[in-house]
Short mmCIF file of C-alpha atoms and ligand atoms in Angstrom, two decimals:
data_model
loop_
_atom_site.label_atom_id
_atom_site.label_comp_id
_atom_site.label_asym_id
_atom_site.label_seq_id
_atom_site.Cartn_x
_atom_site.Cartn_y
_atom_site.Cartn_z
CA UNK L 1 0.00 0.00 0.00
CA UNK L 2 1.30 3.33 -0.74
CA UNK L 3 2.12 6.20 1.78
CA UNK L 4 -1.27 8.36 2.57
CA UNK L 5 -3.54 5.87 1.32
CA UNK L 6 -6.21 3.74 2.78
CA UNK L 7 -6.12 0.52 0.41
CA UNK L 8 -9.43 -0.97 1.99
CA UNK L 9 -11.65 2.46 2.05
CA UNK L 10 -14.27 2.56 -0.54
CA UNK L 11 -17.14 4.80 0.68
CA UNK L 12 -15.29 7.93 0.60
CA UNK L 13 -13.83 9.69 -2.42
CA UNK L 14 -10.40 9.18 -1.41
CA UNK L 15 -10.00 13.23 -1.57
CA UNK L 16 -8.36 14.09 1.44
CA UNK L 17 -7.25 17.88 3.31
CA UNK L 18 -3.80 17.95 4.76
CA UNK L 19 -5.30 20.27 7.53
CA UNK L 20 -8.34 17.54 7.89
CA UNK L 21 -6.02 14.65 8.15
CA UNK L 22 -3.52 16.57 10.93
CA UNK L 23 -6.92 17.53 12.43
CA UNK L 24 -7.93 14.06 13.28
CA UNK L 25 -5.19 12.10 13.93
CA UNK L 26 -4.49 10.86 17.15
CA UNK L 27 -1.69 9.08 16.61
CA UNK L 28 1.03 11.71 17.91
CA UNK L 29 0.05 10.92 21.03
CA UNK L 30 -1.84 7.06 21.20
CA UNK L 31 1.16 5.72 19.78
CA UNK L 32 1.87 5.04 23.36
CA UNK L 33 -0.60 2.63 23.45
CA UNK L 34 1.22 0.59 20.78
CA UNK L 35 2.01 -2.25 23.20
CA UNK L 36 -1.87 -2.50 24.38
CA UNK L 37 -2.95 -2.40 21.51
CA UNK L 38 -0.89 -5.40 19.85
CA UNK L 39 -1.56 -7.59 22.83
CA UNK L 40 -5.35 -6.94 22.25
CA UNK L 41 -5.10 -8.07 18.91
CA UNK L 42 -2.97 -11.15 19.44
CA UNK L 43 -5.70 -12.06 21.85
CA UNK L 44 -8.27 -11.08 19.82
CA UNK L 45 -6.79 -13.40 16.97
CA UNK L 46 -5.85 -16.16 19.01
CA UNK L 47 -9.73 -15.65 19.87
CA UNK L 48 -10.89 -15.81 15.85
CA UNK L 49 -8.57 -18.82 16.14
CA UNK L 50 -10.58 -20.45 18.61
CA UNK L 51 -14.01 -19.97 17.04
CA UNK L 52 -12.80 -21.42 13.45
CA UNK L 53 -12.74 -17.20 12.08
CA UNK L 54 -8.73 -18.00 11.47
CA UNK L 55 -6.88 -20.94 10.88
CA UNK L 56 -3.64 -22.10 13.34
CA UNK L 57 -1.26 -21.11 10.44
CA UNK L 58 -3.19 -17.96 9.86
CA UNK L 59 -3.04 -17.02 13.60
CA UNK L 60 0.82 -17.78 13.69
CA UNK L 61 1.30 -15.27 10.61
CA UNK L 62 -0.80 -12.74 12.44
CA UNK L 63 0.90 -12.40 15.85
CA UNK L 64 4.55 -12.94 14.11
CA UNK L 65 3.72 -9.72 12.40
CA UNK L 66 2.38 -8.46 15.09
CA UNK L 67 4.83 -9.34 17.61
CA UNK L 68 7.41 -7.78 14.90
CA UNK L 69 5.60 -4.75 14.51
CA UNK L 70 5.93 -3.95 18.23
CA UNK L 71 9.97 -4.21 18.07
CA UNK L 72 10.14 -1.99 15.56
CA UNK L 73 7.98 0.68 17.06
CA UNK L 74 9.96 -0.06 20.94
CA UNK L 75 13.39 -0.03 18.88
CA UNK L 76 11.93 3.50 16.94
CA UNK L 77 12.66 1.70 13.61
CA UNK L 78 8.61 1.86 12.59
CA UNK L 79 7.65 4.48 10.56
CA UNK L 80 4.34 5.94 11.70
CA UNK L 81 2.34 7.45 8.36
CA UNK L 82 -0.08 10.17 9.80
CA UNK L 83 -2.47 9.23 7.36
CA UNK L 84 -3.50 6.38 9.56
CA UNK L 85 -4.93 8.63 11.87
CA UNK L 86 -4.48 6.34 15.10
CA UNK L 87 -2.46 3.62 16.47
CA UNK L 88 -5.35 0.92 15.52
CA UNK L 89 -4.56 1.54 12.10
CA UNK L 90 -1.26 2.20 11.89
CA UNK L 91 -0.49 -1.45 13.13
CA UNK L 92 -3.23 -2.58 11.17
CA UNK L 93 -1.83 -1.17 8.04
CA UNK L 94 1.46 -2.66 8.45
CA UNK L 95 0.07 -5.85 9.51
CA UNK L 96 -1.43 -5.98 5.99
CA UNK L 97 1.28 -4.44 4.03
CA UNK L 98 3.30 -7.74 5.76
CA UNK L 99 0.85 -10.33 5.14
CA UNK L 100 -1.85 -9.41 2.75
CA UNK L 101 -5.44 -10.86 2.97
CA UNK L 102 -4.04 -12.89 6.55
CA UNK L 103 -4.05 -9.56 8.01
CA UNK L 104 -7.41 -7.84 6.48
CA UNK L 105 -8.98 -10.95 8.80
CA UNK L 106 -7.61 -9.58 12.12
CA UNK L 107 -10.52 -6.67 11.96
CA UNK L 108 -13.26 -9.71 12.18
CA UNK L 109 -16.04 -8.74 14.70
CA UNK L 110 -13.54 -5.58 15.61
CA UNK L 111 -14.45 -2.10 15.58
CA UNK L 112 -11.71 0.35 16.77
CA UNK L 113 -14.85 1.79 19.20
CA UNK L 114 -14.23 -1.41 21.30
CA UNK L 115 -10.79 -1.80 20.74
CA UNK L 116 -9.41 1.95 21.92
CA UNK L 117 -11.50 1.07 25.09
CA UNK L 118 -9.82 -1.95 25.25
CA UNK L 119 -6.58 -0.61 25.01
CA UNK L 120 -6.46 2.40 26.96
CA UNK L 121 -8.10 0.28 29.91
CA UNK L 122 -5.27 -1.99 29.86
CA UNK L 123 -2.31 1.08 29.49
CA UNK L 124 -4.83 2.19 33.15
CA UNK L 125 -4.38 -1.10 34.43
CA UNK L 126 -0.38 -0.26 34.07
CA UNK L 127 -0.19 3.18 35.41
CA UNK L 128 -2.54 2.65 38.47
CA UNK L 129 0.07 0.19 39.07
CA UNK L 130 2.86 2.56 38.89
CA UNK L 131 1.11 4.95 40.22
CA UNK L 132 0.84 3.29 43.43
CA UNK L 133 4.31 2.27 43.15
CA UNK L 134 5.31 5.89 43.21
CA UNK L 135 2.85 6.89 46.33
CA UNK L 136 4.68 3.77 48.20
CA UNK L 137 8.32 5.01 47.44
CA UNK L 138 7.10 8.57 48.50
CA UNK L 139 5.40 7.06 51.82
CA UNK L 140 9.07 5.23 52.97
CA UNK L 141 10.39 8.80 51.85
CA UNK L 142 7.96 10.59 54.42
CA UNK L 143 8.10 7.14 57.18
CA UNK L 144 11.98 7.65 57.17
CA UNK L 145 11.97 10.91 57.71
CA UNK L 146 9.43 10.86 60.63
CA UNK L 147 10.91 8.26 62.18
CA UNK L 148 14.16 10.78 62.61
CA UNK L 149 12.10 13.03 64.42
CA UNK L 150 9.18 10.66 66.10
CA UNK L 151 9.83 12.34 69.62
CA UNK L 152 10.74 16.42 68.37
CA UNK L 153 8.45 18.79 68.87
CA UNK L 154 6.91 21.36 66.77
CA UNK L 155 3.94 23.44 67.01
CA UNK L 156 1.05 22.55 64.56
CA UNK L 157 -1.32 25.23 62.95
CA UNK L 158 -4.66 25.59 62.16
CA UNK L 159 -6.07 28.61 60.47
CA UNK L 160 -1.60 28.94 60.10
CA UNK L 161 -1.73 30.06 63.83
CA UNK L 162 -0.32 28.06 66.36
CA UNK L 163 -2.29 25.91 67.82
CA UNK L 164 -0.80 22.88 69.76
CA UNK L 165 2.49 21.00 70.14
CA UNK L 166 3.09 17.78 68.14
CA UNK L 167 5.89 16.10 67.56
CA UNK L 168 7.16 16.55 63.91
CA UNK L 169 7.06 12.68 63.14
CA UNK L 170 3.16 12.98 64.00
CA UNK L 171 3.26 15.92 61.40
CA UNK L 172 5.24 14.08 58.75
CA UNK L 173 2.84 11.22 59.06
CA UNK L 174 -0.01 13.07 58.34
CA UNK L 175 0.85 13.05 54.61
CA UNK L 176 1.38 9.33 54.77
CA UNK L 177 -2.35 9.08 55.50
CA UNK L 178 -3.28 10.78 52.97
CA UNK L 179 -1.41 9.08 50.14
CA UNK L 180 -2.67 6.33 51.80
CA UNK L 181 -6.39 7.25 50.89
CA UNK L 182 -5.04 8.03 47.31
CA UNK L 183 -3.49 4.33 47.04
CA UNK L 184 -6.84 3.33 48.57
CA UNK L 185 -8.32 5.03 45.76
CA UNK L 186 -6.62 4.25 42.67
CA UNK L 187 -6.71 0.48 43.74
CA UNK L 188 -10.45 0.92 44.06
CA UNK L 189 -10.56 2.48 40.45
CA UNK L 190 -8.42 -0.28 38.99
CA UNK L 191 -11.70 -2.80 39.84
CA UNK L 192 -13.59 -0.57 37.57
CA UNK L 193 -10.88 -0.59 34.85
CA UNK L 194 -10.34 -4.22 34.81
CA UNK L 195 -13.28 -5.07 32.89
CA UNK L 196 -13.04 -5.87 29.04
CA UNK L 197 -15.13 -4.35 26.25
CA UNK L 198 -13.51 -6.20 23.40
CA UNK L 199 -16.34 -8.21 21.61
CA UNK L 200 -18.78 -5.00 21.78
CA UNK L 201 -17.68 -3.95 18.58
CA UNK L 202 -18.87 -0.61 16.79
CA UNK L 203 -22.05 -0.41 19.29
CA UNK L 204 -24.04 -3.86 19.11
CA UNK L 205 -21.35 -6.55 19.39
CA UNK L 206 -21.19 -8.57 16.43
CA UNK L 207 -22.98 -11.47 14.62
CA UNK L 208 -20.35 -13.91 14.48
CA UNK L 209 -19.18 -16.59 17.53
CA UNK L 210 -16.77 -14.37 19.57
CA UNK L 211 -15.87 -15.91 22.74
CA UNK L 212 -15.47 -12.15 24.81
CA UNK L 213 -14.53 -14.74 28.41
CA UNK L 214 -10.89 -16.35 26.18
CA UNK L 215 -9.62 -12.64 25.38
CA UNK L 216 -10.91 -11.36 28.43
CA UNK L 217 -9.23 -13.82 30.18
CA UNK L 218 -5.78 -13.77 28.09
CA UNK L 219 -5.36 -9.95 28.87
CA UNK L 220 -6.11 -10.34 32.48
CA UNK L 221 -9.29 -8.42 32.75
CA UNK L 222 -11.61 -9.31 35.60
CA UNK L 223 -14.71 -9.59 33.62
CA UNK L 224 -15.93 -8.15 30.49
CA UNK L 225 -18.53 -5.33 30.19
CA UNK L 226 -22.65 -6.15 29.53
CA UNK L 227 -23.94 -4.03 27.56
CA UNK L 228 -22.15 -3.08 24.34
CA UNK L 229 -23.71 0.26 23.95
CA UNK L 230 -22.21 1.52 27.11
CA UNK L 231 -19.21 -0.62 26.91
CA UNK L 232 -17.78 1.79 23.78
CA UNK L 233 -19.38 5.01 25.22
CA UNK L 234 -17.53 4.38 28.69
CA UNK L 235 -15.29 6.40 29.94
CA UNK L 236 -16.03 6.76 33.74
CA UNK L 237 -12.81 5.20 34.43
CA UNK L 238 -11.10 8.35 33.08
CA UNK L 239 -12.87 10.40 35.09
CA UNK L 240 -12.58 8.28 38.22
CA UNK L 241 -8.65 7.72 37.43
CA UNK L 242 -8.46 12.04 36.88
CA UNK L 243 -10.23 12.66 40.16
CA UNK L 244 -7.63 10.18 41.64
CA UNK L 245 -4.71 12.00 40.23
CA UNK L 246 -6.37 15.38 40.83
CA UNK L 247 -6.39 14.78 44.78
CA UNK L 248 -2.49 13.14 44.76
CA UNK L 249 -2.17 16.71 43.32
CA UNK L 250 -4.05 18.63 45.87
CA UNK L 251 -2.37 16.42 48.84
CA UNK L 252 1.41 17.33 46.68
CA UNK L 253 0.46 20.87 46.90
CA UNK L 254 -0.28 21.16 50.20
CA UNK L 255 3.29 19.30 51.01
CA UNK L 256 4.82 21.88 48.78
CA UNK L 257 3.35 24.85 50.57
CA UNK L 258 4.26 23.62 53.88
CA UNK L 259 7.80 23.19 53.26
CA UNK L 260 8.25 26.24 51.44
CA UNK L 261 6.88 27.98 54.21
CA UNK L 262 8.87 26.27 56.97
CA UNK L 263 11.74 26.38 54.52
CA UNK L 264 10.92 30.43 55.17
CA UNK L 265 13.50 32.13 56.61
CA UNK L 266 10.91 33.66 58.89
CA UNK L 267 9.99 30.00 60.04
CA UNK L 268 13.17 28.59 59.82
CA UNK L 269 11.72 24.61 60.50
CA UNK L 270 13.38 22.81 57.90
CA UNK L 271 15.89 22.42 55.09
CA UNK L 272 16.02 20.79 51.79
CA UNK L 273 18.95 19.66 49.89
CA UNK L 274 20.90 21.83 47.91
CA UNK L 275 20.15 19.60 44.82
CA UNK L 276 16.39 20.97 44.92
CA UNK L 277 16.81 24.23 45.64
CA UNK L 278 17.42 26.99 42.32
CA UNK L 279 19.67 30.37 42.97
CA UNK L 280 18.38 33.73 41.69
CA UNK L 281 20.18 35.47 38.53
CA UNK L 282 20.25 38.77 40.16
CA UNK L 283 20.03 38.40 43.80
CA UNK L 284 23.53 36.36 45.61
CA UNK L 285 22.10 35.46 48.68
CA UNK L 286 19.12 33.47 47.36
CA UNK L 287 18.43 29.64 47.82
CA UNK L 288 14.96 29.35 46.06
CA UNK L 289 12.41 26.30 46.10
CA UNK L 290 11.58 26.59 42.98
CA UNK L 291 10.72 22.92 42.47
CA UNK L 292 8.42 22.92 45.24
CA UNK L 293 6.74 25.67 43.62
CA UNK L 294 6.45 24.17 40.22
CA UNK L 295 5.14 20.58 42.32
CA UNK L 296 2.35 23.05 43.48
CA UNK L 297 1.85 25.06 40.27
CA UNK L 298 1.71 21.24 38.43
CA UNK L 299 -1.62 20.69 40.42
CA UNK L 300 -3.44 23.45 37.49
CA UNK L 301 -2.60 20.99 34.95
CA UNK L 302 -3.69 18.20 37.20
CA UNK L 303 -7.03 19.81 37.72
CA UNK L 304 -7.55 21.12 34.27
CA UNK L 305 -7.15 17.43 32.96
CA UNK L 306 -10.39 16.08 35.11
CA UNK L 307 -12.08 19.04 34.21
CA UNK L 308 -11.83 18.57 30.11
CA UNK L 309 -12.49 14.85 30.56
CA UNK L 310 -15.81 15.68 32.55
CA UNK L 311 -16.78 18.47 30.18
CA UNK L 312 -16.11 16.34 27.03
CA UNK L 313 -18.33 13.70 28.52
CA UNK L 314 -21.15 16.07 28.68
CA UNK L 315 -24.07 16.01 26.12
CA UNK L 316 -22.46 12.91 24.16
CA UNK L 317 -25.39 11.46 22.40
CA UNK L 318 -25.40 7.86 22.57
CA UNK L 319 -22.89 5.47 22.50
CA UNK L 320 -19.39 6.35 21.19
CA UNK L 321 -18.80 9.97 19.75
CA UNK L 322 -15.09 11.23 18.28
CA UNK L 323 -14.81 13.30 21.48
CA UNK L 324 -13.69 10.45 23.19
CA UNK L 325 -10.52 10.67 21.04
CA UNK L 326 -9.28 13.30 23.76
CA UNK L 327 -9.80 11.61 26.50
CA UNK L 328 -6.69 10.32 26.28
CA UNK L 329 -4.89 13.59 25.95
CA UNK L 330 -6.08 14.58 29.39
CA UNK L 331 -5.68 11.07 30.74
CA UNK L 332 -1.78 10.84 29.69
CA UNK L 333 -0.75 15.08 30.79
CA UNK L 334 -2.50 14.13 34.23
CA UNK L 335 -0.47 10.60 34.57
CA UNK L 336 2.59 12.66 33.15
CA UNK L 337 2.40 15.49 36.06
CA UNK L 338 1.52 13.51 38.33
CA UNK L 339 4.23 10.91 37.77
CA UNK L 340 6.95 14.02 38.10
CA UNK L 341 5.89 15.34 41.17
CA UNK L 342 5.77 12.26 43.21
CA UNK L 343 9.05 11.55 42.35
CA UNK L 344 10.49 14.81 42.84
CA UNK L 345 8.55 14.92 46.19
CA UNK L 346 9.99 11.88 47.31
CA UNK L 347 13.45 13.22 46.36
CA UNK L 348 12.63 16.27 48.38
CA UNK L 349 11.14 14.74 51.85
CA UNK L 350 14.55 12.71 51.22
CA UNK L 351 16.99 15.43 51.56
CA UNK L 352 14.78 17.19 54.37
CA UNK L 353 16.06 18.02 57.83
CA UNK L 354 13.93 19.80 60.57
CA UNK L 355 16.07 22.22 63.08
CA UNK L 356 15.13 20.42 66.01
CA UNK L 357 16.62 23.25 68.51
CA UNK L 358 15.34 26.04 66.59
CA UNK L 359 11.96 24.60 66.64
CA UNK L 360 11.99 23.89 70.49
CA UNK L 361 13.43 27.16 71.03
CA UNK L 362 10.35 28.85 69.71
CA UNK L 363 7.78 26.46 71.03
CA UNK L 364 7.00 29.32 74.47
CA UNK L 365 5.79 31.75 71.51
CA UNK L 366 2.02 31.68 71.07
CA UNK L 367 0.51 29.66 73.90
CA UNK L 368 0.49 26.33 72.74
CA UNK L 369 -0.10 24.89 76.22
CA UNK L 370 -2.94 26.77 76.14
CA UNK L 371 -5.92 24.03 75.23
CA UNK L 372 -3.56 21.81 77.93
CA UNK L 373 -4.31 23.81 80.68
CA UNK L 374 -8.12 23.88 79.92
CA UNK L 375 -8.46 20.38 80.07
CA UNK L 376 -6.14 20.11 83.05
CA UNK L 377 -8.52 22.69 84.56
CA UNK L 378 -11.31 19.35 83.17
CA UNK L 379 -9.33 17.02 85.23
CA UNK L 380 -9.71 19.39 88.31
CA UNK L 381 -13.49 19.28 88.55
CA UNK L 382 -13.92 22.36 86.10
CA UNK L 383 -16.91 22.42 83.18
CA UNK L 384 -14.51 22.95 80.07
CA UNK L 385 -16.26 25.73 78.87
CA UNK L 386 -15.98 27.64 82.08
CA UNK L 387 -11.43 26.25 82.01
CA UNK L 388 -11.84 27.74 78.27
CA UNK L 389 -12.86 31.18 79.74
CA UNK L 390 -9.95 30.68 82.42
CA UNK L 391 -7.55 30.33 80.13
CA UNK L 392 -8.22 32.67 77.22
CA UNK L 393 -8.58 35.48 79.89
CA UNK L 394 -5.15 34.59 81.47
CA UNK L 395 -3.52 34.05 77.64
CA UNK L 396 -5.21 38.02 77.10
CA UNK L 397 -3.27 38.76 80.14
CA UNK L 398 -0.08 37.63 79.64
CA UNK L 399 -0.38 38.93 75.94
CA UNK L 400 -0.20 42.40 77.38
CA UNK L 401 2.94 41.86 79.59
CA UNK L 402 4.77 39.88 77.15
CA UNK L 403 4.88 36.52 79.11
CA UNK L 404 4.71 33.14 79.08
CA UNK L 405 1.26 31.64 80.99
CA UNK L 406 4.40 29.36 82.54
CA UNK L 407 5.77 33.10 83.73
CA UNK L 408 2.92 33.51 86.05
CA UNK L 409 2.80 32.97 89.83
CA UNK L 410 0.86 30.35 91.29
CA UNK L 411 -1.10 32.46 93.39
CA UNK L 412 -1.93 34.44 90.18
CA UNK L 413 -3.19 31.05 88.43
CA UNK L 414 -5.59 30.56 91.19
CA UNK L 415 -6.81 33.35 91.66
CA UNK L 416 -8.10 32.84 88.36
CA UNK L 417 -9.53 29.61 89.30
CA UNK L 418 -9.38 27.93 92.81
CA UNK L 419 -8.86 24.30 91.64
CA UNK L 420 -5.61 25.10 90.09
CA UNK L 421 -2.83 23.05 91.93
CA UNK L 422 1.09 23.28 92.07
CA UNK L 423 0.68 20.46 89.36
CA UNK L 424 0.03 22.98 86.91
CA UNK L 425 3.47 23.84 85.50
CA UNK L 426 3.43 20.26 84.10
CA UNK L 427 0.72 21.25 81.89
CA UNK L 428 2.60 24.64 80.88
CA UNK L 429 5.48 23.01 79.42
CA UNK L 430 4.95 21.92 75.42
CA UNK L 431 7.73 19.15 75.55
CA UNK L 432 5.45 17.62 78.58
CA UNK L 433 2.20 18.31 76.58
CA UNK L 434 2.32 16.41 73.94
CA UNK L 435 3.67 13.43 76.38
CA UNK L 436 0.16 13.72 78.24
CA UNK L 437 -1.45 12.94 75.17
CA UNK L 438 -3.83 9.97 75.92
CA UNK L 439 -6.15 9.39 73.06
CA UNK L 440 -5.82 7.02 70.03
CA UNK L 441 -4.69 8.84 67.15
CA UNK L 442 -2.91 11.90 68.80
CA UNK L 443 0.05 13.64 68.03
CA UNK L 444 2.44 12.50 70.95
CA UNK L 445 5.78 10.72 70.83
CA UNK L 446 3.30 7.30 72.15
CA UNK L 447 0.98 7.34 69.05
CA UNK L 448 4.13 8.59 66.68
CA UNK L 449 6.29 5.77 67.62
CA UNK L 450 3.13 3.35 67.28
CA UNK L 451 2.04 4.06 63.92
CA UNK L 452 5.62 4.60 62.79
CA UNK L 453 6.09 0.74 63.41
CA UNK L 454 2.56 -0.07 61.82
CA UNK L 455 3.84 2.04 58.66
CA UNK L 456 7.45 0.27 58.21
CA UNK L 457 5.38 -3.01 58.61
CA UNK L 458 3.16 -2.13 56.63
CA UNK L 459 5.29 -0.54 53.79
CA UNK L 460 7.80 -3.43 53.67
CA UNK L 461 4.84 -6.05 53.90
CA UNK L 462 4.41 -4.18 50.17
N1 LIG E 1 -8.71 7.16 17.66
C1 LIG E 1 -10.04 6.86 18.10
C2 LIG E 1 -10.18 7.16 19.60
O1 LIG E 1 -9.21 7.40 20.21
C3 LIG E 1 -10.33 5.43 17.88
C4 LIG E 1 -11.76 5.12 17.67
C5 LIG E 1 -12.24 5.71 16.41
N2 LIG E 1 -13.52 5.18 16.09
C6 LIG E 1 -14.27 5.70 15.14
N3 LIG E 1 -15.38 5.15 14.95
N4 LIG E 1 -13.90 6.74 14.45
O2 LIG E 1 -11.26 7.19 20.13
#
């Protein structure tokens, strides 16, 4: 067959716009699914085999080809024509061009509708895989580093005021959590993208004996789909797998932003490695986190992806549509970005160290004994909302003087309430705080240590 023409198309004219044809194509980009797609087909044929569609030696010349075909393109010695507008038919064509009528049979009870679907739910399969390979390396990243700290205190924010001691291992671990939940999630997705829509052909299935259970089976799919109209129209699983990579985004931007702004010289909690850090062209002095930045300025792209897939999913008429074509645009930036910044974050939380002493040093600035002392107040017989009162009037006080609620006389203390004991400068010191607390799930050196253990279990079990 000659270059920029389709030897088997006979409905059309033939006539054919350059700007059309670069229009349409998808195969500057779906070539990546070259792999997917040939083991579909081998399956597919070994399928056609099965059924009495293709002979043994017919099926032999078929996947040869095939299998040769998928060298060339891995070696970069396949010469893509953009005439073929997509992957499907670029193999195809060559297929053909290599064994004549043999190959025209692979098509049989095929429509490229089921077979894209096909494909890109077995490239999913991969990256999900990856994917969670990538949140588990970043996870022993974040484990090891809290472990070097499981007993240090820092203060923790909400609303970025202080709020309460913690010990920075408790801190680290909170992102472990939360990748966690995105592992959770992407595993849950892959249920929903292990199914297999080969067999459903254009929209109806087909008329001839395909047995969908043999390829299913062969490519490792779960189950196959039941209802062929939806089968080829279906793209939830781009949307679910977006959503997925949208959050790992959201939780990689909120990492970013914290260590940017302990990396602060104003906060002064941590440092990364010189290896992630950029200079300035102008200014000496500067040690920029410029990576960090771009991990957090990644999550637009991140976002924007789940947002075109659910807007070209909108207002499809029934079943498949050429919209669909960019679904995998959106679906591949998103893996892309996403891909990047978990291993750069993991690189990052690698070559991070917390300044222990200058953190402690700080930890008498903004009352974070304060909620302490309430409930102490709790243990002493007081309601808590009355100990809440106690306390933020005596935190006003020492506001105004400039001292520490540690700095005040125990006759002072109880004159602001009378159950206050000579226990009470326990309570006032953060390093003893965060010792005292009791409940499951805090942020003491206890519960640190505890799930530190579960996670290395856990993450080696892996
Ligand atoms: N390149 C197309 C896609 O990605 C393949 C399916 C084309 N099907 C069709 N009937 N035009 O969706």
């Amino acid at each position: 067959m000659a270059k920029g023409e389709k030897s088997w198309e006979k409905r059309l004219s033939g006539k054919s716009d350059p700007k059309a044809v670069a229009f349409v194509e998808s195969l500057s980009y779906d070539r990546r699914l070259y792999a997917h797609d040939i083991a579909g087909s081998i399956a597919h044929a070994r399928m056609l085999a099965g059924e009495g569609l293709l002979t043994s030696d017919e099926f032999d010349q078929i996947a040869d080809a095939l299998r040769r075909i998928s060298e060339e393109i891995t070696a970069g010695r396949f010469a893509f024509d953009p005439v073929h507008e997509d992957i499907h038919m670029a193999i195809e064509a060559a297929l053909v061009e290599r064994t004549g009528d043999v190959g025209r049979k692979l098509h049989t009870g095929r429509s490229r509708n089921d077979q894209v679907a096909t494909d890109l739910r077995l490239w999913m399969r991969e990256e999900i895989d990856r994917m969670c390979g990538r949140l588990g390396d970043l996870q022993r990243a974040l484990v090891d580093l809290a472990g070097r700290y499981a007993e240090a205190i820092m203060p923790a924010y909400t609303h970025l005021q202080r709020a309460q001691p913690v010990t920075i291992g408790a801190y680290v671990l909170s992102f472990v959590e939360a990748f966690e939940r995105d592992r959770g999630r992407l595993r849950d997705t892959r249920r929903r993208v292990n199914i297999c829509p080969l067999g459903s052909g254009a929209v109806a299935g087909s008329t001839l004996p395909l047995d969908r259970h043999s390829t299913a089976r062969e490519l490792g799919f779960d189950d196959i789909t039941h209802n062929s109209l939806d089968a080829v129209a279906d793209r939830d699983f781009c949307a679910e797998f977006l959503f997925d990579a949208a959050l790992i985004a959201a939780h990689l931007s909120r990492l970013a932003e914290d260590w940017i702004i302990y990396g602060s010289n104003e906060f002064g909690f941590l440092t990364i490695d010189d290896a992630y850090c950029t200079s300035s062209s102008m200014m000496p002095q500067k040690r920029n986190f410029d990576l960090l930045e771009l991990i957090r300025g990644k999550t637009g792209s991140a976002y924007g992806a789940l947002v075109a897939m659910l807007t070209l999913l909108k207002a499809q008429p029934s079943t498949y549509n050429r919209d669909l074509q960019e679904d995998k645009i959106h679906v591949f930036a998103a893996a892309d970005v996403v891909a990047a910044s978990l291993e750069m974050t993991a690189a990052i939380v690698g070559g991070t160290e917390f300044h222990v002493d200058r953190i402690a040093a700080g930890m008498s600035q903004g009352y974070l004994e304060a909620t302490a002392l309430a409930e102490y107040l709790v243990s002493k017989g007081v309601p808590f909302r009355t100990a809440h009162g106690v306390v933020g009037s005596l935190v006003a006080e020492c506001e105004k003087t400039n001292q520490r609620l540690a700095d005040l006389p125990l006759e002072r203390l109880q004159a602001a309430c009378a159950a206050v004991g000579a226990d009470v400068y326990e309570t006032l010191d953060p390093a003893t705080v965060v010792r005292r607390y009791r409940t499951e799930g805090a942020a003491g050196p206890r519960q640190t240590t505890e799930r530190l253990a579960f996670w290395r279990r856990e993450l080696d079990a892996r």
